[in-house]
C-alpha cells in the first residue's frame, strides 16, 4: 500500500512538470506578442519594449522557460498585470469561494447521483429507471450557464426564493476566518448564537451549487446505474442471495461497495470538470471565486494571471485525482493489501 | 406423499426469453430428493443443470427467465409461490448453495469472516461477536487451518480450495441446514483438492444429516459420492437410477455414450469428464417435441423425431426415457441383458 | 506449394472481413430497433435539415432589426418565438444558429478525429518507445481539464468563431488518440493482421486499410459524442465572449446577450438554450444507442 502510494507520488512529478511545460510553451509559442496585446494597438514601440523587458520576453525562450520553472518551484507565479498583485496571492484570495462552491456541488451531485443510479439499477426498465436515465441524459446535454440563467429566472426573479448572486448578504459584516462562509457562519453561530451569517451563506449557495452540480450528478447517476447493474450480475451477489441475505442489504452493502470503485474514479474526474464549469457558473452568479477571477484575467489578457490560474487548476486536478486513486486503493482490498 | 422426501420438483419447465428467441432450458422435469440422500444431476454443459438448481430457491433472473409450469414442494410448501421475504428466509437457512467458481463467488471487498457471520446474523437473532465465534467454529469444521486468523482475510488472499471451503462454511452457516445444492463445486479446482472437497461434503452430510443435490458433469464424482443419479440432456431427464444400477446397467443410449467415453483403464477416476459424443447438442431455441438426442443417437427411429418417449421402468429404482429401450423391454422379458452392450467390454 | 498457403491465408482474411461486414449490417439492423438511437437520429436529421433549409423555413432574416417590435412576447404575433432586444425574430435566429452549430460540430470533430486517429494509430501500431512518449504526453494533456484547455487556446489565438473551432478540435485530440489507440491495440492482435503482414502488406496498408476500418466502432461512438460536446463548448466559449462575435446567430452568443433580460424577456434566454439542449441530446442519444449496439460487452 505504502509502496503503491510512493509509486504514484513519483509518477506525479513528471506529470506536474509536463503540465507546467505545456502551459508555458502554449503561451510562449502562441501567435501574437503578449506585451502588445496587453498594451493595446496604440502602444508605442518603446513602451512595448519596456514591458517585454519587464516580463523577460526579450530573453531567449529556453532562458525564459528555465526562469519560469525556477519560479514555479518556489510557488511564485509572477505578478498580475491588471492589479499588480502576486498571482499566487490572488489565487489564495479567490480559492475559498470556489472550494466552498465545489464542495457543495460535489455533495449534491454525488449523493443525489448515487441515489438515482441505485434506484434505476434496482428497478431496471421500470418508469423510475426510464425517467431518471432520461433526465440524466438531458442533464449532460445542457449548457451549464444556460441552466444557471434559467434558475435565476425562475427561482430568483419569478419566485424570489433565492438571491441572484454573491456569497453573502452584504449587510452582515463579518471577518472571514476560513473563507468558507458556511463554516465561518457556523463558527459565528457558536460564538455569538447568531445564525444570520450561516443561513445567508447557505441561502446564497443553493442555486450555484445545484447548477454546477447538475452535469456531474447526471454522469454519476449513469455510471452508478451501469456499474451496479454489472455488479448485480456477479456470482458473489448470487451467493449472498442464496445465503438468505436480505435484498436491501445485498444491494446497499454487498453490491454498492463493489460498484463504488468505478464511481469513485468518475467522481474524481468530475472535480476537473467542476473547476472548469466554475468559470461559467461563477460568472453567471457573480461568485467571487477562481473561475470568475480567471474569466476576468482572460478578458483583460492578463497573461501571468491566466498562466498561473491554469497551472494552479491543472495541478489541483492532478492532486485530487491522486487522492481519488489512493481512496480507490483503500476501498479495494486487492490493492490495499498488495 | 412419501414422508422421506425432502424436496420434490414436479413438471418443471423453465424458458428464457432472449432477443434471439425462447430458450427452452428445462422441460417437464420431475425430481425428488430424499432426506439424507445425495442426488447427482449430470449432463453436458448447457443441458439445464444450473437452471434446475436455481429454480429451487428462485434464483432464476426474471426476466429473461420464466417458469412455465410446475411446482417445487419443500416441507409441504410450493416454493414457487413464496414471496421475496419468505424465500429469503429459507435461502441459506434450509436450502443452501455452493457454486462452481470459488474465485468469483465470494465478495471481493469484504473479509470472509464478516461474510459468513452475516449469514448467521441473517438467520438468527445474535450479536456480531457470537456470530464470529460461530464462524470460527464453522471454519474449523470445514478444516481451514488457523481460522481465527483467516476470518480477517479477503477472498483474494485464499487459494481456490480454501475459498471453496469458505463457500461450504457459508452454506452451512445455519442452525438447521436441510438441503445443500452444490453446483459443480469442484470443477474449477485441482484434482487433489477436488477429492478433499468432495470428501468434506460427504463427511458433513453424514454428520449433519442433510440432503445434497450435487450437480456435475464428472462421472467419476458421481460414482464416488452419489446415492442416486439423474442424467439430463438438452433440458430433459433421460435416465434416473440408483448409482449402482446406473453404472452396472446404463440403459439410455446417451448414458452409454457418456460412460463409453471414459478412459477404460482408469475406472471412473476423479479427472474424467463427460466427453462429447459425436454430433452436437440441438439448438434449444428451435427444439420441438422430439427426443433431443435423436440427431446423435445410433438407435434413432422415426418415432423419435415425433414425440418424446414416456417413462420406461426397468426396476423400482431405474427409469429410462427412450423409445428404443421401451421397444426392447416390450419384446423381451429381461431387458437388461438384451440391451446393446457397451463398447468397452 | 507456397502460393497455395498464401491463397489460403488470403481467403481466411477475406472471410474475416466478410464476417465483420455482416456484423456491421447486424449493427445497423439493431440500431433500427434501438429506441434512443432512433430518437437521436431523428433529432439530428431534423437539425441538419434545419441548417440546410434555413432560408426556406422562415420568412424573416436573422439580422433584420426592427426596434419598434423589440422584445415581442412569443406565441402572439407572426414572430412565433418572439423577438429579441433588437427586434430580430428569435425563431429565425435559432434556425440560422443551427448552421453555425453544424459547422462547428463538423469542423472541430474533423480536427480532433484526423489528428487523434493519426496519433492513436501510430502509437498503438508501433508500440514501444513511440507509444510510451505519446501516451505520456497525452496523459499530461488530459491532466488539464479540457474546457480550460479550450478556453486558454482561444484566449491565446484571439476570440473568434474559427479560433473557437480550432481550440475545441485541438483540445479534444488527446481523448480521440486514446480511444483510437485502445481499439488499435485490441485489433492488432487478430490473426488476419498477422496473415496480411506475412503476405507483405506494408505498414501503411495495415494501419489504414486493415486495422483502422476494423476498429472504427468506438471511434464512431466518440465522434458522435464529440459533435454534441463541440456544440456545448462553442456555446460556452461564445457565452464568455471568446467564440462567435455579434451579430452572428450563434446559440451560446444569443444566450450571453440575453443575460440582462432575465427579468423582462424570458423567451430570449430560454429558447436558444432549448435548441442547444435538444441538439446535443440528439447526439448523446445516438451515441448511447451506438454504444449499446457496437459494444458487445454492454449487450445482455
Ligand atoms: N440468464 C439466462 N439468459 C438466457 N439463457 C440462459 C440464462 N441462463 C441459462 N440460460 C440457458 O439455459 C440453458 C441451460 O443453462 P444451464 O446454466 O442450466 O446449463 P448447465 O447445465 O448448468 O451447464 P454448465 O455445465 O455449463 O454449467 C443454456 O442453453 C443457457 O444458454
Ligand atoms: S428416444 Fe430414440 S433418439 Fe432418443 S435416445 Fe431413444 S432411441 Fe435415441
Ligand atoms: Mg451450470
JSON list of C-alpha atoms in Angstrom, two decimals, chain A residues 98 101-103 105-106 109 136 139-145 208-209 211-223 265-282 290-291 294 313-314 316-318 320-321 324, chain C residues 141-151 172 175 229 232-233 236 240 284:
[
{"chain": "A", "resi": 98, "resn": "UNK", "atom": "CA", "xyz": [-14.52, 28.16, -5.31]},
{"chain": "A", "resi": 101, "resn": "UNK", "atom": "CA", "xyz": [-18.95, 26.06, -4.11]},
{"chain": "A", "resi": 102, "resn": "UNK", "atom": "CA", "xyz": [-17.27, 22.94, -5.48]},
{"chain": "A", "resi": 103, "resn": "UNK", "atom": "CA", "xyz": [-17.64, 21.02, -2.23]},
{"chain": "A", "resi": 105, "resn": "UNK", "atom": "CA", "xyz": [-21.86, 20.97, -5.70]},
{"chain": "A", "resi": 106, "resn": "UNK", "atom": "CA", "xyz": [-19.97, 17.71, -5.21]},
{"chain": "A", "resi": 109, "resn": "UNK", "atom": "CA", "xyz": [-24.20, 15.64, -7.23]},
{"chain": "A", "resi": 136, "resn": "UNK", "atom": "CA", "xyz": [-29.61, 12.25, -16.68]},
{"chain": "A", "resi": 139, "resn": "UNK", "atom": "CA", "xyz": [-28.57, 16.80, -17.70]},
{"chain": "A", "resi": 140, "resn": "UNK", "atom": "CA", "xyz": [-25.40, 16.04, -19.66]},
{"chain": "A", "resi": 141, "resn": "UNK", "atom": "CA", "xyz": [-26.81, 17.73, -22.76]},
{"chain": "A", "resi": 142, "resn": "UNK", "atom": "CA", "xyz": [-27.40, 21.08, -21.10]},
{"chain": "A", "resi": 143, "resn": "UNK", "atom": "CA", "xyz": [-25.18, 24.17, -21.22]},
{"chain": "A", "resi": 144, "resn": "UNK", "atom": "CA", "xyz": [-24.37, 24.94, -17.55]},
{"chain": "A", "resi": 145, "resn": "UNK", "atom": "CA", "xyz": [-24.54, 28.69, -17.96]},
{"chain": "A", "resi": 208, "resn": "UNK", "atom": "CA", "xyz": [-24.98, 27.97, -7.85]},
{"chain": "A", "resi": 209, "resn": "UNK", "atom": "CA", "xyz": [-24.21, 24.63, -6.21]},
{"chain": "A", "resi": 211, "resn": "UNK", "atom": "CA", "xyz": [-26.37, 24.49, -11.23]},
{"chain": "A", "resi": 212, "resn": "UNK", "atom": "CA", "xyz": [-22.72, 23.49, -11.02]},
{"chain": "A", "resi": 213, "resn": "UNK", "atom": "CA", "xyz": [-23.59, 20.04, -9.72]},
{"chain": "A", "resi": 214, "resn": "UNK", "atom": "CA", "xyz": [-26.15, 19.12, -12.36]},
{"chain": "A", "resi": 215, "resn": "UNK", "atom": "CA", "xyz": [-23.83, 17.68, -15.00]},
{"chain": "A", "resi": 216, "resn": "UNK", "atom": "CA", "xyz": [-21.70, 15.71, -12.51]},
{"chain": "A", "resi": 217, "resn": "UNK", "atom": "CA", "xyz": [-24.96, 14.48, -10.99]},
{"chain": "A", "resi": 218, "resn": "UNK", "atom": "CA", "xyz": [-26.14, 13.18, -14.32]},
{"chain": "A", "resi": 219, "resn": "UNK", "atom": "CA", "xyz": [-22.82, 11.47, -15.01]},
{"chain": "A", "resi": 220, "resn": "UNK", "atom": "CA", "xyz": [-22.68, 9.96, -11.54]},
{"chain": "A", "resi": 221, "resn": "UNK", "atom": "CA", "xyz": [-26.21, 8.62, -11.88]},
{"chain": "A", "resi": 222, "resn": "UNK", "atom": "CA", "xyz": [-25.40, 6.99, -15.20]},
{"chain": "A", "resi": 223, "resn": "UNK", "atom": "CA", "xyz": [-22.17, 5.40, -14.05]},
{"chain": "A", "resi": 265, "resn": "UNK", "atom": "CA", "xyz": [-12.89, 7.21, -10.39]},
{"chain": "A", "resi": 266, "resn": "UNK", "atom": "CA", "xyz": [-15.59, 9.03, -12.29]},
{"chain": "A", "resi": 267, "resn": "UNK", "atom": "CA", "xyz": [-16.37, 11.34, -9.40]},
{"chain": "A", "resi": 268, "resn": "UNK", "atom": "CA", "xyz": [-12.65, 12.20, -9.24]},
{"chain": "A", "resi": 269, "resn": "UNK", "atom": "CA", "xyz": [-12.59, 13.07, -12.91]},
{"chain": "A", "resi": 270, "resn": "UNK", "atom": "CA", "xyz": [-15.55, 15.34, -12.36]},
{"chain": "A", "resi": 271, "resn": "UNK", "atom": "CA", "xyz": [-13.61, 17.50, -9.99]},
{"chain": "A", "resi": 272, "resn": "UNK", "atom": "CA", "xyz": [-11.71, 18.75, -13.03]},
{"chain": "A", "resi": 273, "resn": "UNK", "atom": "CA", "xyz": [-14.92, 19.41, -14.86]},
{"chain": "A", "resi": 274, "resn": "UNK", "atom": "CA", "xyz": [-16.25, 21.17, -11.82]},
{"chain": "A", "resi": 275, "resn": "UNK", "atom": "CA", "xyz": [-13.29, 23.52, -11.70]},
{"chain": "A", "resi": 276, "resn": "UNK", "atom": "CA", "xyz": [-13.73, 24.33, -15.37]},
{"chain": "A", "resi": 277, "resn": "UNK", "atom": "CA", "xyz": [-17.51, 24.58, -15.00]},
{"chain": "A", "resi": 278, "resn": "UNK", "atom": "CA", "xyz": [-16.88, 27.03, -12.18]},
{"chain": "A", "resi": 279, "resn": "UNK", "atom": "CA", "xyz": [-15.72, 29.59, -14.75]},
{"chain": "A", "resi": 280, "resn": "UNK", "atom": "CA", "xyz": [-19.20, 29.65, -16.24]},
{"chain": "A", "resi": 281, "resn": "UNK", "atom": "CA", "xyz": [-21.23, 29.21, -13.07]},
{"chain": "A", "resi": 282, "resn": "UNK", "atom": "CA", "xyz": [-19.28, 31.79, -11.11]},
{"chain": "A", "resi": 290, "resn": "UNK", "atom": "CA", "xyz": [-11.17, 31.40, -9.08]},
{"chain": "A", "resi": 291, "resn": "UNK", "atom": "CA", "xyz": [-13.44, 30.86, -12.07]},
{"chain": "A", "resi": 294, "resn": "UNK", "atom": "CA", "xyz": [-9.80, 33.69, -14.33]},
{"chain": "A", "resi": 313, "resn": "UNK", "atom": "CA", "xyz": [-6.18, 24.41, -11.59]},
{"chain": "A", "resi": 314, "resn": "UNK", "atom": "CA", "xyz": [-4.41, 21.66, -13.53]},
{"chain": "A", "resi": 316, "resn": "UNK", "atom": "CA", "xyz": [-5.12, 20.76, -8.25]},
{"chain": "A", "resi": 317, "resn": "UNK", "atom": "CA", "xyz": [-6.85, 18.45, -10.68]},
{"chain": "A", "resi": 318, "resn": "UNK", "atom": "CA", "xyz": [-3.84, 16.11, -10.77]},
{"chain": "A", "resi": 320, "resn": "UNK", "atom": "CA", "xyz": [-7.22, 15.47, -6.47]},
{"chain": "A", "resi": 321, "resn": "UNK", "atom": "CA", "xyz": [-7.09, 12.56, -8.86]},
{"chain": "A", "resi": 324, "resn": "UNK", "atom": "CA", "xyz": [-9.00, 9.67, -5.50]},
{"chain": "C", "resi": 141, "resn": "UNK", "atom": "CA", "xyz": [-2.66, 16.90, -21.74]},
{"chain": "C", "resi": 142, "resn": "UNK", "atom": "CA", "xyz": [-5.53, 15.11, -20.07]},
{"chain": "C", "resi": 143, "resn": "UNK", "atom": "CA", "xyz": [-4.39, 16.47, -16.72]},
{"chain": "C", "resi": 144, "resn": "UNK", "atom": "CA", "xyz": [-5.52, 19.88, -17.90]},
{"chain": "C", "resi": 145, "resn": "UNK", "atom": "CA", "xyz": [-9.33, 19.97, -17.74]},
{"chain": "C", "resi": 146, "resn": "UNK", "atom": "CA", "xyz": [-10.37, 20.18, -21.34]},
{"chain": "C", "resi": 147, "resn": "UNK", "atom": "CA", "xyz": [-12.82, 23.08, -21.05]},
{"chain": "C", "resi": 148, "resn": "UNK", "atom": "CA", "xyz": [-9.98, 25.04, -19.54]},
{"chain": "C", "resi": 149, "resn": "UNK", "atom": "CA", "xyz": [-7.63, 23.99, -22.30]},
{"chain": "C", "resi": 150, "resn": "UNK", "atom": "CA", "xyz": [-10.15, 25.15, -24.87]},
{"chain": "C", "resi": 151, "resn": "UNK", "atom": "CA", "xyz": [-10.55, 28.49, -23.15]},
{"chain": "C", "resi": 172, "resn": "UNK", "atom": "CA", "xyz": [-10.10, 17.06, -27.81]},
{"chain": "C", "resi": 175, "resn": "UNK", "atom": "CA", "xyz": [-9.33, 11.97, -25.98]},
{"chain": "C", "resi": 229, "resn": "UNK", "atom": "CA", "xyz": [-19.61, 18.22, -26.89]},
{"chain": "C", "resi": 232, "resn": "UNK", "atom": "CA", "xyz": [-21.76, 22.73, -25.96]},
{"chain": "C", "resi": 233, "resn": "UNK", "atom": "CA", "xyz": [-18.20, 24.02, -25.80]},
{"chain": "C", "resi": 236, "resn": "UNK", "atom": "CA", "xyz": [-19.76, 28.17, -23.62]},
{"chain": "C", "resi": 240, "resn": "UNK", "atom": "CA", "xyz": [-17.70, 34.01, -22.38]},
{"chain": "C", "resi": 284, "resn": "UNK", "atom": "CA", "xyz": [-25.92, 11.86, -26.99]}
]
